[in-house]
Coordinates of C-alpha atoms and ligand atoms in Angstrom, one line a residue:
X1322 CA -30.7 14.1 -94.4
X1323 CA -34.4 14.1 -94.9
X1324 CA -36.6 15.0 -92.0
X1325 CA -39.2 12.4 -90.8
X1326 CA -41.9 14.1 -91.7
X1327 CA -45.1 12.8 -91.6
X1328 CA -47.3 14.3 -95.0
X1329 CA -50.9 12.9 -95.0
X1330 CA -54.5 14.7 -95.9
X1331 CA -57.3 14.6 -93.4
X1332 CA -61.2 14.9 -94.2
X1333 CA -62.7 18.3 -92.4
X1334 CA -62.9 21.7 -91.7
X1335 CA -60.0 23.9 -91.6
X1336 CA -61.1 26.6 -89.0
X1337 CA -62.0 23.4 -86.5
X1338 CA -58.3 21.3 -87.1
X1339 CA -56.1 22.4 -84.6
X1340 CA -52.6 22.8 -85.2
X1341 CA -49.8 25.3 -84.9
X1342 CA -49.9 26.7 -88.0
X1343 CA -52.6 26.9 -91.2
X1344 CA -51.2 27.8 -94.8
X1345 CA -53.9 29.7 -96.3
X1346 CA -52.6 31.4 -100.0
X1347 CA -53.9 34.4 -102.1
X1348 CA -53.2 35.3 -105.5
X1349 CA -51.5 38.5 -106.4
X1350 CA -53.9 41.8 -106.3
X1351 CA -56.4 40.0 -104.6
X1352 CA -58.4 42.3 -101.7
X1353 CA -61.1 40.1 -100.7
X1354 CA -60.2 36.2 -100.7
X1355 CA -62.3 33.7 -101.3
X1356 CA -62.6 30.1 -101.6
X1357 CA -60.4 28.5 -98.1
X1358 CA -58.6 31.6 -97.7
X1359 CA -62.7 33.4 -97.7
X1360 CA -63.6 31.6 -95.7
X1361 CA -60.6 31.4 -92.7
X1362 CA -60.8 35.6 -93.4
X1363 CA -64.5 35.4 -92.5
X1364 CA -63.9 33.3 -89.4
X1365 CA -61.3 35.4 -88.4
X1366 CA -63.6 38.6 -88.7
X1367 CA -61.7 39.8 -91.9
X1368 CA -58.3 39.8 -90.2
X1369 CA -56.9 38.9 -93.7
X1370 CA -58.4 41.3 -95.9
X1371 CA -59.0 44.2 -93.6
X1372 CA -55.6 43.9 -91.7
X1373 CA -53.0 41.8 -93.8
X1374 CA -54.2 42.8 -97.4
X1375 CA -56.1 46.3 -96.1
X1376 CA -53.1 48.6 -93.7
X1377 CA -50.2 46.1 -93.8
X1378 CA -50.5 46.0 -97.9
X1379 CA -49.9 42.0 -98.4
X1380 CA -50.1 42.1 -102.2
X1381 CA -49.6 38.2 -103.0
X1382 CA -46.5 38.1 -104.7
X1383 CA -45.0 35.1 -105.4
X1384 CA -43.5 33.3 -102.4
X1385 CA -44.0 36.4 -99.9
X1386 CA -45.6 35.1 -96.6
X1387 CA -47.7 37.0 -93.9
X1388 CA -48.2 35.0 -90.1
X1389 CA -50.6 36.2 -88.3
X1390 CA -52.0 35.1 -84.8
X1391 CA -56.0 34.0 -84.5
X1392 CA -56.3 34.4 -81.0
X1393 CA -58.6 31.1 -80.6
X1394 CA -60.8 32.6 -83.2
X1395 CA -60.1 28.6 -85.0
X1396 CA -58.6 25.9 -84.2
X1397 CA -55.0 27.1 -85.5
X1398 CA -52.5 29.1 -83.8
X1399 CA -51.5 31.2 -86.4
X1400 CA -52.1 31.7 -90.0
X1401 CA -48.9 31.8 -92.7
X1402 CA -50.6 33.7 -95.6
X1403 CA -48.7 33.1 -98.8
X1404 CA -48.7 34.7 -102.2
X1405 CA -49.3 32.6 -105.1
X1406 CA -48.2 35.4 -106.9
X1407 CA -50.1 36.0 -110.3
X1408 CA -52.8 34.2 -111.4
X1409 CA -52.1 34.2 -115.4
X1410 CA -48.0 32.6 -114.0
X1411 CA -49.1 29.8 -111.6
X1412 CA -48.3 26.5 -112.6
X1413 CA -47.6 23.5 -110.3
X1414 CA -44.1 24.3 -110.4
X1415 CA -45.0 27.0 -108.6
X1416 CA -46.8 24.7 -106.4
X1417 CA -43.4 22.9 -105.3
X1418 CA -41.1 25.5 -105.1
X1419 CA -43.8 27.8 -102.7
X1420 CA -44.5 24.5 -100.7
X1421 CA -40.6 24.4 -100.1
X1422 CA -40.6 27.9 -99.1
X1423 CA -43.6 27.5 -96.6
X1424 CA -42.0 24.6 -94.5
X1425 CA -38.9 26.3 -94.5
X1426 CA -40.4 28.8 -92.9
X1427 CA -42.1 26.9 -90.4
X1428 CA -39.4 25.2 -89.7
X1429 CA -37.4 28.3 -88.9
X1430 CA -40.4 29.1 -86.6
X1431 CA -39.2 26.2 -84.4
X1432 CA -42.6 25.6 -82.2
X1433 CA -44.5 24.4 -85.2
X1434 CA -45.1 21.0 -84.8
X1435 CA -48.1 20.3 -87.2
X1436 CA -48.5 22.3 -89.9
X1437 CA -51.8 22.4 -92.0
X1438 CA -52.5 23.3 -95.2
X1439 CA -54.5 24.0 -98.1
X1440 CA -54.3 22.3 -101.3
X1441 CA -52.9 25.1 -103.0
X1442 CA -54.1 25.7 -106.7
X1443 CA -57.0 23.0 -106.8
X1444 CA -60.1 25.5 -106.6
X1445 CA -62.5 25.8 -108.6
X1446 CA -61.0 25.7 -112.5
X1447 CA -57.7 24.6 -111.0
X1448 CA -55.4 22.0 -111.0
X1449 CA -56.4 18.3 -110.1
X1450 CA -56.3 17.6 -106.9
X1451 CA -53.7 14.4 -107.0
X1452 CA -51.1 17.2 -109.0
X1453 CA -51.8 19.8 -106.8
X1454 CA -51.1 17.2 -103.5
X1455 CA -47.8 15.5 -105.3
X1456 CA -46.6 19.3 -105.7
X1457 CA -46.1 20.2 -102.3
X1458 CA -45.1 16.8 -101.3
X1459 CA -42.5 16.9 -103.2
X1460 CA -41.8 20.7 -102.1
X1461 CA -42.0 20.0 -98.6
X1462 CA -40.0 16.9 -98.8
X1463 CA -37.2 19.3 -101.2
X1464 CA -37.5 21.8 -98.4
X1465 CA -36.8 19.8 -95.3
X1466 CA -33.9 18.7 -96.3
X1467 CA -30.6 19.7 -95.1
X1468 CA -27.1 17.8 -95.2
X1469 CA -26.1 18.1 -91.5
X1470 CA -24.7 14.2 -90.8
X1471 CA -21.0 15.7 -90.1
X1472 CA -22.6 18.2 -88.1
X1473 CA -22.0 18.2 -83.8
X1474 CA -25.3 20.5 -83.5
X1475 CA -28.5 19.8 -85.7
X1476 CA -30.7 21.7 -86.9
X1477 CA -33.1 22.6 -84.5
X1478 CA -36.9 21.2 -83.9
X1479 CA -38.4 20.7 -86.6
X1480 CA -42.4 20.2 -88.4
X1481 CA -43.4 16.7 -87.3
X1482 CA -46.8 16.6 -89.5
X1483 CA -47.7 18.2 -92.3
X1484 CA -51.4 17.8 -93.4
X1485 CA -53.7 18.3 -95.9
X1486 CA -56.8 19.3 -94.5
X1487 CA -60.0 19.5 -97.2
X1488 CA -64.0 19.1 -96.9
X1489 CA -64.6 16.8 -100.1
X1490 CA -64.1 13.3 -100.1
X1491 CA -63.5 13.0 -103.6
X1492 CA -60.6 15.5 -102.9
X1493 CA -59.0 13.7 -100.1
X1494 CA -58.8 10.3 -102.3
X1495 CA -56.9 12.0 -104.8
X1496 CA -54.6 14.5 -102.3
X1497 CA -53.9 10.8 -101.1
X1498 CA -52.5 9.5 -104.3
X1499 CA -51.1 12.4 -105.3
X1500 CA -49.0 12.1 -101.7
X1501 CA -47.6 8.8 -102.3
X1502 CA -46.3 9.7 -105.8
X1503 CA -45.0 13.0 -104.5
X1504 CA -43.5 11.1 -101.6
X1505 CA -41.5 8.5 -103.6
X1506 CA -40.3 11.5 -105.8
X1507 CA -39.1 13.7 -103.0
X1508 CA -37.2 11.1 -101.4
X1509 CA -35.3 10.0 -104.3
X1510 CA -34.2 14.1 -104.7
X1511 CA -33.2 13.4 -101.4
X1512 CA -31.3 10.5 -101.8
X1513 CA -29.1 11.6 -105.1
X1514 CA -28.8 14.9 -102.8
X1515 CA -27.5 13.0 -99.9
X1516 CA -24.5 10.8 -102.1
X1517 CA -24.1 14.0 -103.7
X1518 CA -23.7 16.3 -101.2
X1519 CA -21.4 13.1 -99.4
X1520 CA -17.5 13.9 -99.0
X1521 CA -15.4 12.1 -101.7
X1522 CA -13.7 9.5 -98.7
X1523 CA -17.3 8.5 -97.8
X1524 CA -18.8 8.2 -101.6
X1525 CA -16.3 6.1 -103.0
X1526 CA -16.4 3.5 -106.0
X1527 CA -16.9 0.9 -103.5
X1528 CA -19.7 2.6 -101.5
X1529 CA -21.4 3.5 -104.5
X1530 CA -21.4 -0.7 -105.8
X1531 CA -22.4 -1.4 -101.7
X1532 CA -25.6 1.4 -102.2
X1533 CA -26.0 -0.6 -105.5
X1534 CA -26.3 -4.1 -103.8
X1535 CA -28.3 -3.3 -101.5
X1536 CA -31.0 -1.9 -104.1
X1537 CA -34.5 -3.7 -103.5
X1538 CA -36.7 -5.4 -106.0
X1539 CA -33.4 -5.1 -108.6
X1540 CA -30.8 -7.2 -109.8
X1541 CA -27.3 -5.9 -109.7
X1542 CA -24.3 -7.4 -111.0
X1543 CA -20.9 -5.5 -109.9
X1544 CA -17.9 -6.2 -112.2
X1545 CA -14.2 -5.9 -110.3
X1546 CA -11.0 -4.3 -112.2
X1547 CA -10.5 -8.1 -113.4
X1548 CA -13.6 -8.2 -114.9
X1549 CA -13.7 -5.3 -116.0
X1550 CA -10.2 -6.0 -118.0
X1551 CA -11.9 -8.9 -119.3
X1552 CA -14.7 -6.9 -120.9
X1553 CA -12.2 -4.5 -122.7
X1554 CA -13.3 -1.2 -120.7
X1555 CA -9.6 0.2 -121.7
X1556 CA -11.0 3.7 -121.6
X1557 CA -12.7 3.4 -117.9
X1558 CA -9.5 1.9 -116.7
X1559 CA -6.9 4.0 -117.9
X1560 CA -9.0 6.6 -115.7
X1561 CA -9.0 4.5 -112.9
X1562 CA -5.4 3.6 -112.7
X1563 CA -4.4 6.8 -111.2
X1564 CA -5.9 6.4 -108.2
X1565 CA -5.9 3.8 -104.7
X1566 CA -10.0 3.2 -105.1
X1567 CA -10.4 0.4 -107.5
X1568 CA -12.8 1.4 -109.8
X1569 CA -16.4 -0.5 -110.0
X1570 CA -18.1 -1.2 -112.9
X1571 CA -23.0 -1.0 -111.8
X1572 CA -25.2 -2.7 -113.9
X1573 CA -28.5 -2.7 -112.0
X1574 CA -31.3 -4.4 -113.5
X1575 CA -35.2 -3.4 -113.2
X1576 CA -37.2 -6.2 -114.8
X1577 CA -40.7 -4.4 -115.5
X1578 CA -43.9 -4.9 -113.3
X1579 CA -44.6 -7.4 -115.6
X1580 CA -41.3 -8.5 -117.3
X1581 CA -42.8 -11.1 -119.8
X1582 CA -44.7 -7.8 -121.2
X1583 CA -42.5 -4.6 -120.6
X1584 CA -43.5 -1.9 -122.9
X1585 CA -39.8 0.1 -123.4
X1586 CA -36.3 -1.4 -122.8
X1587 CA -34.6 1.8 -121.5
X1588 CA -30.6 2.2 -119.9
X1589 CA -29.7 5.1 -118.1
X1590 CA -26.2 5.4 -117.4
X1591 CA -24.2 8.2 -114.8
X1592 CA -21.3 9.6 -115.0
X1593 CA -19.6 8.2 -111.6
X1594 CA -16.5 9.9 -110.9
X1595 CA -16.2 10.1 -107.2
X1596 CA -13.6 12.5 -107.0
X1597 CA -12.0 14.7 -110.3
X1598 CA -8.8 15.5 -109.2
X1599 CA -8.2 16.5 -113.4
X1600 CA -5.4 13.6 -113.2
X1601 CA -2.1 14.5 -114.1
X1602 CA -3.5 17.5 -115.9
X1603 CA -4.4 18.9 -112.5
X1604 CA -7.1 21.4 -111.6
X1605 CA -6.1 24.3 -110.1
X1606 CA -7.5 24.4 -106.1
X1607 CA -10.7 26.2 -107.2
X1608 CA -11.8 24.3 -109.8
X1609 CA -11.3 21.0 -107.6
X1610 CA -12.9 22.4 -104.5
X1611 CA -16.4 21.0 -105.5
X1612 CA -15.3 17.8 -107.4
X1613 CA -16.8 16.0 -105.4
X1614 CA -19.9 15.9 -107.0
X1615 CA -18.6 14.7 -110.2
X1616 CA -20.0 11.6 -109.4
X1617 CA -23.7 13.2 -109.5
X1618 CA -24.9 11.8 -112.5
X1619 CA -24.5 8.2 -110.9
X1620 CA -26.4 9.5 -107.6
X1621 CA -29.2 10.4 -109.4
X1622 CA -29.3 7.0 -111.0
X1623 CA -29.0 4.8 -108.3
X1624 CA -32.1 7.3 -106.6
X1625 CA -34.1 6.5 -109.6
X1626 CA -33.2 2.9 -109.8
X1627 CA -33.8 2.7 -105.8
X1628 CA -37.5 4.4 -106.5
X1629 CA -38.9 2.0 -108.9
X1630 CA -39.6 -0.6 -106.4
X1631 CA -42.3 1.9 -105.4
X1632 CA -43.1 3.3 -109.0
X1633 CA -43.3 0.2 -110.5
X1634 CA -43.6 0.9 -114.2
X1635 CA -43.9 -1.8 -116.6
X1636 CA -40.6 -1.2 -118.3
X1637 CA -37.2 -2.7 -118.1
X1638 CA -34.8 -0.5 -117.2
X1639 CA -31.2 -1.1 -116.6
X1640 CA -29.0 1.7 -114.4
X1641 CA -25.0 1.6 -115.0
X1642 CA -22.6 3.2 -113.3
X1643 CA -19.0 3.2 -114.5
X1644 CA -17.7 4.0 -111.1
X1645 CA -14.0 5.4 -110.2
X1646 CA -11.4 8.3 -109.2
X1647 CA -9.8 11.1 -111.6
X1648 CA -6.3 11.0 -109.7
X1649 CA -2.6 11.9 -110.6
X1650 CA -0.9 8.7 -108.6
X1651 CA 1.8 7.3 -109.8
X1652 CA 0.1 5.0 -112.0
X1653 CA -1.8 7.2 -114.1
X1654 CA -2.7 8.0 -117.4
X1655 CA -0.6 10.1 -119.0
X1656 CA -1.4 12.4 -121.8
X1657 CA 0.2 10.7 -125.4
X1658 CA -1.5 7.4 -124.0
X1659 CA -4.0 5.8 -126.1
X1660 CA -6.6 4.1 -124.6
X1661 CA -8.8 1.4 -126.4
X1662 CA -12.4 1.6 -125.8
X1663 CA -14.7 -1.9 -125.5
X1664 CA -15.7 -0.8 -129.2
X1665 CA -12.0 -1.3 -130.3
X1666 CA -11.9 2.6 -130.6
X1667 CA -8.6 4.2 -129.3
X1668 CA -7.9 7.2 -127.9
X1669 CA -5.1 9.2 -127.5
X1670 CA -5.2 11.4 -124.2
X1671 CA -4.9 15.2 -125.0
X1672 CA -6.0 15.9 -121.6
X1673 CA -6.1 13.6 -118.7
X1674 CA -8.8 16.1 -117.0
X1675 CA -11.7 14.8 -119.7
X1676 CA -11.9 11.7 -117.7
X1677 CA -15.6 11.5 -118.1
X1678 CA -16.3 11.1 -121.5
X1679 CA -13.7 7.8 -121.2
X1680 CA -15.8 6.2 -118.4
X1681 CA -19.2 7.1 -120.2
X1682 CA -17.7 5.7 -123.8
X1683 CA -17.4 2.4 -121.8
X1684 CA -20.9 2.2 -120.2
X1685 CA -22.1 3.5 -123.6
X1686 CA -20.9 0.5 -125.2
X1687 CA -21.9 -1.8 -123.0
X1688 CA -25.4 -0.3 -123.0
X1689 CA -25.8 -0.8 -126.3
X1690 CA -25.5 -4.1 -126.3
X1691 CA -28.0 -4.6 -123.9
X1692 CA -30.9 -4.8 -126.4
X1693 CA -32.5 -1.8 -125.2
X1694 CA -34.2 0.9 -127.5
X1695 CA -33.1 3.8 -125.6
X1696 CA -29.8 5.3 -123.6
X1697 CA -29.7 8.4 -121.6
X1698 CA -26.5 9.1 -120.2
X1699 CA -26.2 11.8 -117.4
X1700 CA -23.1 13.2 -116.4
X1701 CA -21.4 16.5 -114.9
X1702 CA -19.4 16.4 -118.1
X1703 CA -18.2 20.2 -119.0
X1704 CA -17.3 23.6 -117.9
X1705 CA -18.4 24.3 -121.3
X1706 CA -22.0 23.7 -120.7
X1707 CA -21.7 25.5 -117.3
X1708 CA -20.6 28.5 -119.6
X1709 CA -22.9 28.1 -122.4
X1710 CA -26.4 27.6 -120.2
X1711 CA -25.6 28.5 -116.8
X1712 CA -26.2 27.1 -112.9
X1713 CA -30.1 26.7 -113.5
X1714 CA -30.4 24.8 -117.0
X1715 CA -29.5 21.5 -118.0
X1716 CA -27.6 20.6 -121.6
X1717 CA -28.9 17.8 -123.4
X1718 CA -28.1 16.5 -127.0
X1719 CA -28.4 13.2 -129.0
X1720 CA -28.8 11.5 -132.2
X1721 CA -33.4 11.2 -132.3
X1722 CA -35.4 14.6 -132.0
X1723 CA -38.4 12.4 -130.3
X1724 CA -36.5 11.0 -127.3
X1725 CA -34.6 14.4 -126.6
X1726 CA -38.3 16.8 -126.9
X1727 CA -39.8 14.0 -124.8
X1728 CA -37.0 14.4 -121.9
X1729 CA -37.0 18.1 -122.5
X1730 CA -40.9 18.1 -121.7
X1731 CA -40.2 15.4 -118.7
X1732 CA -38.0 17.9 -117.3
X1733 CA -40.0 21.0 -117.4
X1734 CA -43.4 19.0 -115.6
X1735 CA -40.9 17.8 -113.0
X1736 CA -39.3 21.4 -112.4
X1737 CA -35.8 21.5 -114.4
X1738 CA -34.9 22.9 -117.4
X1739 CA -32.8 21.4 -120.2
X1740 CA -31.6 23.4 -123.3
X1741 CA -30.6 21.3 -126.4
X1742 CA -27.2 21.8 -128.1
X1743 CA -26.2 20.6 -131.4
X1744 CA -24.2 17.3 -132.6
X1745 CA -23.3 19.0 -135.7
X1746 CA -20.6 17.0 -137.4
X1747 CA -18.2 20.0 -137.6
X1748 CA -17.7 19.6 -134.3
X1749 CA -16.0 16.1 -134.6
X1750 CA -12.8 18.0 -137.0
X1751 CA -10.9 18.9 -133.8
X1752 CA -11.0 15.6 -132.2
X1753 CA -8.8 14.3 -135.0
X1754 CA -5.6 12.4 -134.0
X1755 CA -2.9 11.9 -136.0
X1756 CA -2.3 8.4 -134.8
X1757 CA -5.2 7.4 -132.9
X1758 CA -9.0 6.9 -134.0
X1759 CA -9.4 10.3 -132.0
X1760 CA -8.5 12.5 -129.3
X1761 CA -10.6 12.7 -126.1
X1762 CA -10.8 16.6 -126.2
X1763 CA -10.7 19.2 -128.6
X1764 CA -11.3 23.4 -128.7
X1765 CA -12.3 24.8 -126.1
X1766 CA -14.9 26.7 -127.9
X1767 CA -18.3 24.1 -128.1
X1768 CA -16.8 22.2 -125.5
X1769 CA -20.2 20.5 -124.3
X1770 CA -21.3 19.7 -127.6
X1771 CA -17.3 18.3 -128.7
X1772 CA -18.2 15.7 -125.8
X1773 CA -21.6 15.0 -127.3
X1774 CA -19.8 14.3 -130.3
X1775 CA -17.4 12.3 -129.1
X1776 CA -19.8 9.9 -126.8
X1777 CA -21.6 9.5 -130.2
X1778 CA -18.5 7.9 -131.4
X1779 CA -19.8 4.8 -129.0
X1780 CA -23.8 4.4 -129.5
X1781 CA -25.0 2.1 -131.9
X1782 CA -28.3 1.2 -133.0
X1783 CA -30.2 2.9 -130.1
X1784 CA -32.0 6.4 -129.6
X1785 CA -29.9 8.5 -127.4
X1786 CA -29.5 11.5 -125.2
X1787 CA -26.9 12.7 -123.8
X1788 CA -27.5 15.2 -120.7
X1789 CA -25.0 17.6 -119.4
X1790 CA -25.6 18.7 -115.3
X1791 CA -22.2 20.2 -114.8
X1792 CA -23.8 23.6 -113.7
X1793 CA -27.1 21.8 -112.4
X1794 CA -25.9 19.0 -110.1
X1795 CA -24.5 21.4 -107.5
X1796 CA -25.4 25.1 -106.7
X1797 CA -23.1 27.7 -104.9
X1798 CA -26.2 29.7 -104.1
X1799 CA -29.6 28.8 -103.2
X1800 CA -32.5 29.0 -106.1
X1801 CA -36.1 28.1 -105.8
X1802 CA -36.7 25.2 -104.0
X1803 CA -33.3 24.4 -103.3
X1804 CA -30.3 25.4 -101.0
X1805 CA -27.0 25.4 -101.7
X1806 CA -25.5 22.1 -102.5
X1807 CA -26.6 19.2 -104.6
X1808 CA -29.9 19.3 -105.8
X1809 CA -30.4 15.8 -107.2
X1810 CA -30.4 17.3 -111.0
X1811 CA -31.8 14.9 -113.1
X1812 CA -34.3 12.3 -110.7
X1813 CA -37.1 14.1 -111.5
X1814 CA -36.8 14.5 -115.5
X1815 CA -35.5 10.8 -115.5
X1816 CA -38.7 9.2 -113.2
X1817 CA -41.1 11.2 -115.1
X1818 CA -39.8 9.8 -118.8
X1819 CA -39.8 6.4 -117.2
X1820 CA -43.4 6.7 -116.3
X1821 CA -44.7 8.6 -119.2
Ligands
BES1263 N1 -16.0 17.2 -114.1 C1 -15.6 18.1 -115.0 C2 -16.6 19.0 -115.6 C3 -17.2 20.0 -114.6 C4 -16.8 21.3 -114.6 C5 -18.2 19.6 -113.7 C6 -17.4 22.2 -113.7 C7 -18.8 20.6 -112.8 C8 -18.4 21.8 -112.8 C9 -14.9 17.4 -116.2 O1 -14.4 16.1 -116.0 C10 -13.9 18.2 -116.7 O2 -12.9 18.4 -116.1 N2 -14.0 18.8 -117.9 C11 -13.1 19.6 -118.5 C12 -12.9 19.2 -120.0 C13 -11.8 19.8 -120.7 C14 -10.4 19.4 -120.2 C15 -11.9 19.5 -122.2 C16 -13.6 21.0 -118.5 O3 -14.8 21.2 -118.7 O4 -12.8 22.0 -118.2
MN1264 MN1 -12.3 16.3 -115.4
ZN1265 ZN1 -15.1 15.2 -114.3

């Protein structure tokens, strides 16, 4: 869960606000700081640059930190000193990720209570102030999270404040706005995080339609297995059959700030398998041990579709969720069944454990009948793309170049990395059936961009992406801003193309 923590910006002086701990920064190779940092170094009788920098050789490298004592010499505690690491590399992504790092580690320190800071990188020539303010929101919010509902003992005492502190007024108002927005984004990481990170008996098809319903400022229709029948989903429900969890078909509906005038019509649309057992084509135990978070994709659409109430763009957007289990009960598919999409497309199952793409072909079709001009799907689809880019970077294909660069630049401003892969029609050769319109998997070899190809097999008449989180969604390791676990892959590249 998130931590309350309370991120605000105050007007004043940062030697005279008391508080446990003041984040001062310093840019790689730097000996004698100026600006804030100058200035708390010259209050502090050149403690920074004659001590930290001078005999303990604090060189500013990215992310390295220095606390030092001040002995009442201002109204902090201590000082955390962190590198910006160099100049010519800083961006605001670098902003984030170091403001995750710092309340990490103030966190760890366990008495500090308020924290103040700088606003990193909005000096002289730098960034705006509102970017530089939304950066470590979102960072700090990022960093504070941890996942410890299931958990007898908590993590221990934690930052209750976190301010802003700065002398111009002109900064403050825009620190201010730049909080909110970084506010509303961090929490919806959190949130995707949270069902994400959520074991498969709590995050269910049913739970996920509840978190659905109880959406603010949306309309949501669920659709039951009867209704579902009715609408000719044959390729969501032959996944579905397998297992006890009735499967839930999401359609939540965001009308526009101003619906009579909305500027874009957009669906997104998340993969929601809530466990992948593989089916009857079972995983072995290590494949299956993180399955859980096969249902990421939806997460991260019900956090964006649960942060527009706050956002509030003036575009309709419509969030769908084709929500079940991958199981091998005693009622599911088999492979050799063929399975008839709402398009009238049939299938014939080569491999029961390429459940996604059958659920997504669905949603895909009922998307684009919605009468919007553009689908992004998002969904933990293949190893392949795991393979092919890795844990850190993000697969994404579709059938325009605009919508696809567009999302690829949405996702670098918000701090993820996409990589696009080909549609080429060659791929589509080894999904050939011999009795069905196609086969839901073919070579191994191109395996992400095989199930690009097939999902194309059910857009029409829209622009559409296709992106591919199955090495993003959930991290074995910890990387930048995140720890281990889910990491909400695909909130921040999806809010920032709905606001562009
Ligand atoms: N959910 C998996 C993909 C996946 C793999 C997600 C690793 C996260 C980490 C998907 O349903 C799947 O099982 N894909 C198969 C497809 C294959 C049978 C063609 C795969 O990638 O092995
Ligand atoms: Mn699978
Ligand atoms: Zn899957």
């Amino acid at each position: 869960m998130a931590d309350k923590i309370e991120i605000s910006v105050e007007k004043g002086l940062l030697e005279k606000t008391p508080a446990n701990v003041l984040v001062v920064n310093l840019f790689e190779g730097v000996k004698i700081p100026a600006g804030a940092t100058g200035a708390i170094d010259a209050a502090l009788d050149g403690l920074i640059s004659k001590f930290v920098i001078g005999k303990e050789g604090f060189d500013g490298k990215f992310g390295k930190t220095y606390l030092l004592p001040t002995h009442g010499k201002i109204a902090a505690e201590k000082v955390l000193v962190v590198g910006l690491g160099k100049n010519k590399d800083f961006t605001p992504n670098r902003i984030r990720e170091l403001s995750a790092k710092v309340i990490k580690k103030c966190q760890k320190m366990g008495n500090a209570k308020k924290v103040i800071s700088v606003l990193h990188g909005a000096g002289i020539g730098g960034y705006d102030p509102e970017v530089s303010a939304r950066m470590i929101a979102e960072g700090t919010f990022i960093g504070c999270y941890s996942f410890d509902k299931y958990k007898s003992e908590k993590s221990p005492k934690k930052v209750d404040e976190f301010t802003i502190v700065d002398m111009s007024d002109e900064n403050c108002k825009k620190a201010k706005a730049g909080i909110k927005k970084g506010k509303i984004i961090g929490s919806a990481l959190n949130f995707a995080r949270d069902l994400s990170n959520e074991q498969p008996a709590y995050a269910t098809p049913t739970k996920l339609a509840e978190i659905a319903q109880d959406l603010k400022d949306v309309e949501t229709k669920v659709y039951d297995i009867d209704e579902i029948e009715e609408m000719g989903m044959g390729a969501f429900l032959g996944v579905a059959k397998g297992s006890i969890q009735l499967p839930k078909f999401i359609h939540i509906k965001y009308k526009g700030a101003n619906p009579k005038a909305v500027q874009r019509k957009i669906a997104i649309i998340g993969k929601g398998i809530c466990f992948d057992s593989g089916g009857l084509d079972i995983k072995p135990p290590s494949s299956m041990l993180n399955m859980k978070d096969d249902m990421s994709g939806a997460a991260a659409i019900l956090a964006v579709m649960n942060a527009l109430k706050d956002l509030k763009p003036n575009c309709e957007v419509h969030g769908i969720i084709a929500a079940c289990e991958n199981m091998p009960g005693a009622s599911a598919y088999k492979p050799g069944d063929i399975l008839t999409a709402k398009n009238g497309k049939t299938i014939e199952i080569d491999n029961t454990d390429a459940e996604g793409r059958l659920t997504l072909a669905d949603a895909l079709c009922y998307a684009c009948e919605l009468g919007v001009d553009e689908v992004i799907d998002i969904a933990t689809l293949t190893g392949a793309c795991v393979v092919a880019l890795g844990s850190t970077v993000s697969g994404i294909m579709g059938n325009h170049q605009p919508t696809i660069d567009k999302l690829i630049k949405c996702a670098n401003s918000g701090g993820e990395k996409m990589w696009q892969l080909p549609l080429f029609e060659e791929y589509a050769d080894s999904l050939k059936s011999d009795i069905a319109d196609m086969k839901n998997t073919g070579s191994r070899m191109g395996g992400a961009q095989i199930a690009g190809v097939f999902l194309q097999n059910f857009v029409k008449k829209v622009h559409w992406a296709h992106i591919d989180i199955a090495g993003t969604a959930y991290i074995d390791k910890p990387y930048k801003e995140f720890p281990k676990g889910a990491t909400g892959a695909g909130v921040r590249t999806l809010i920032n193309y709905i606001m562009m």
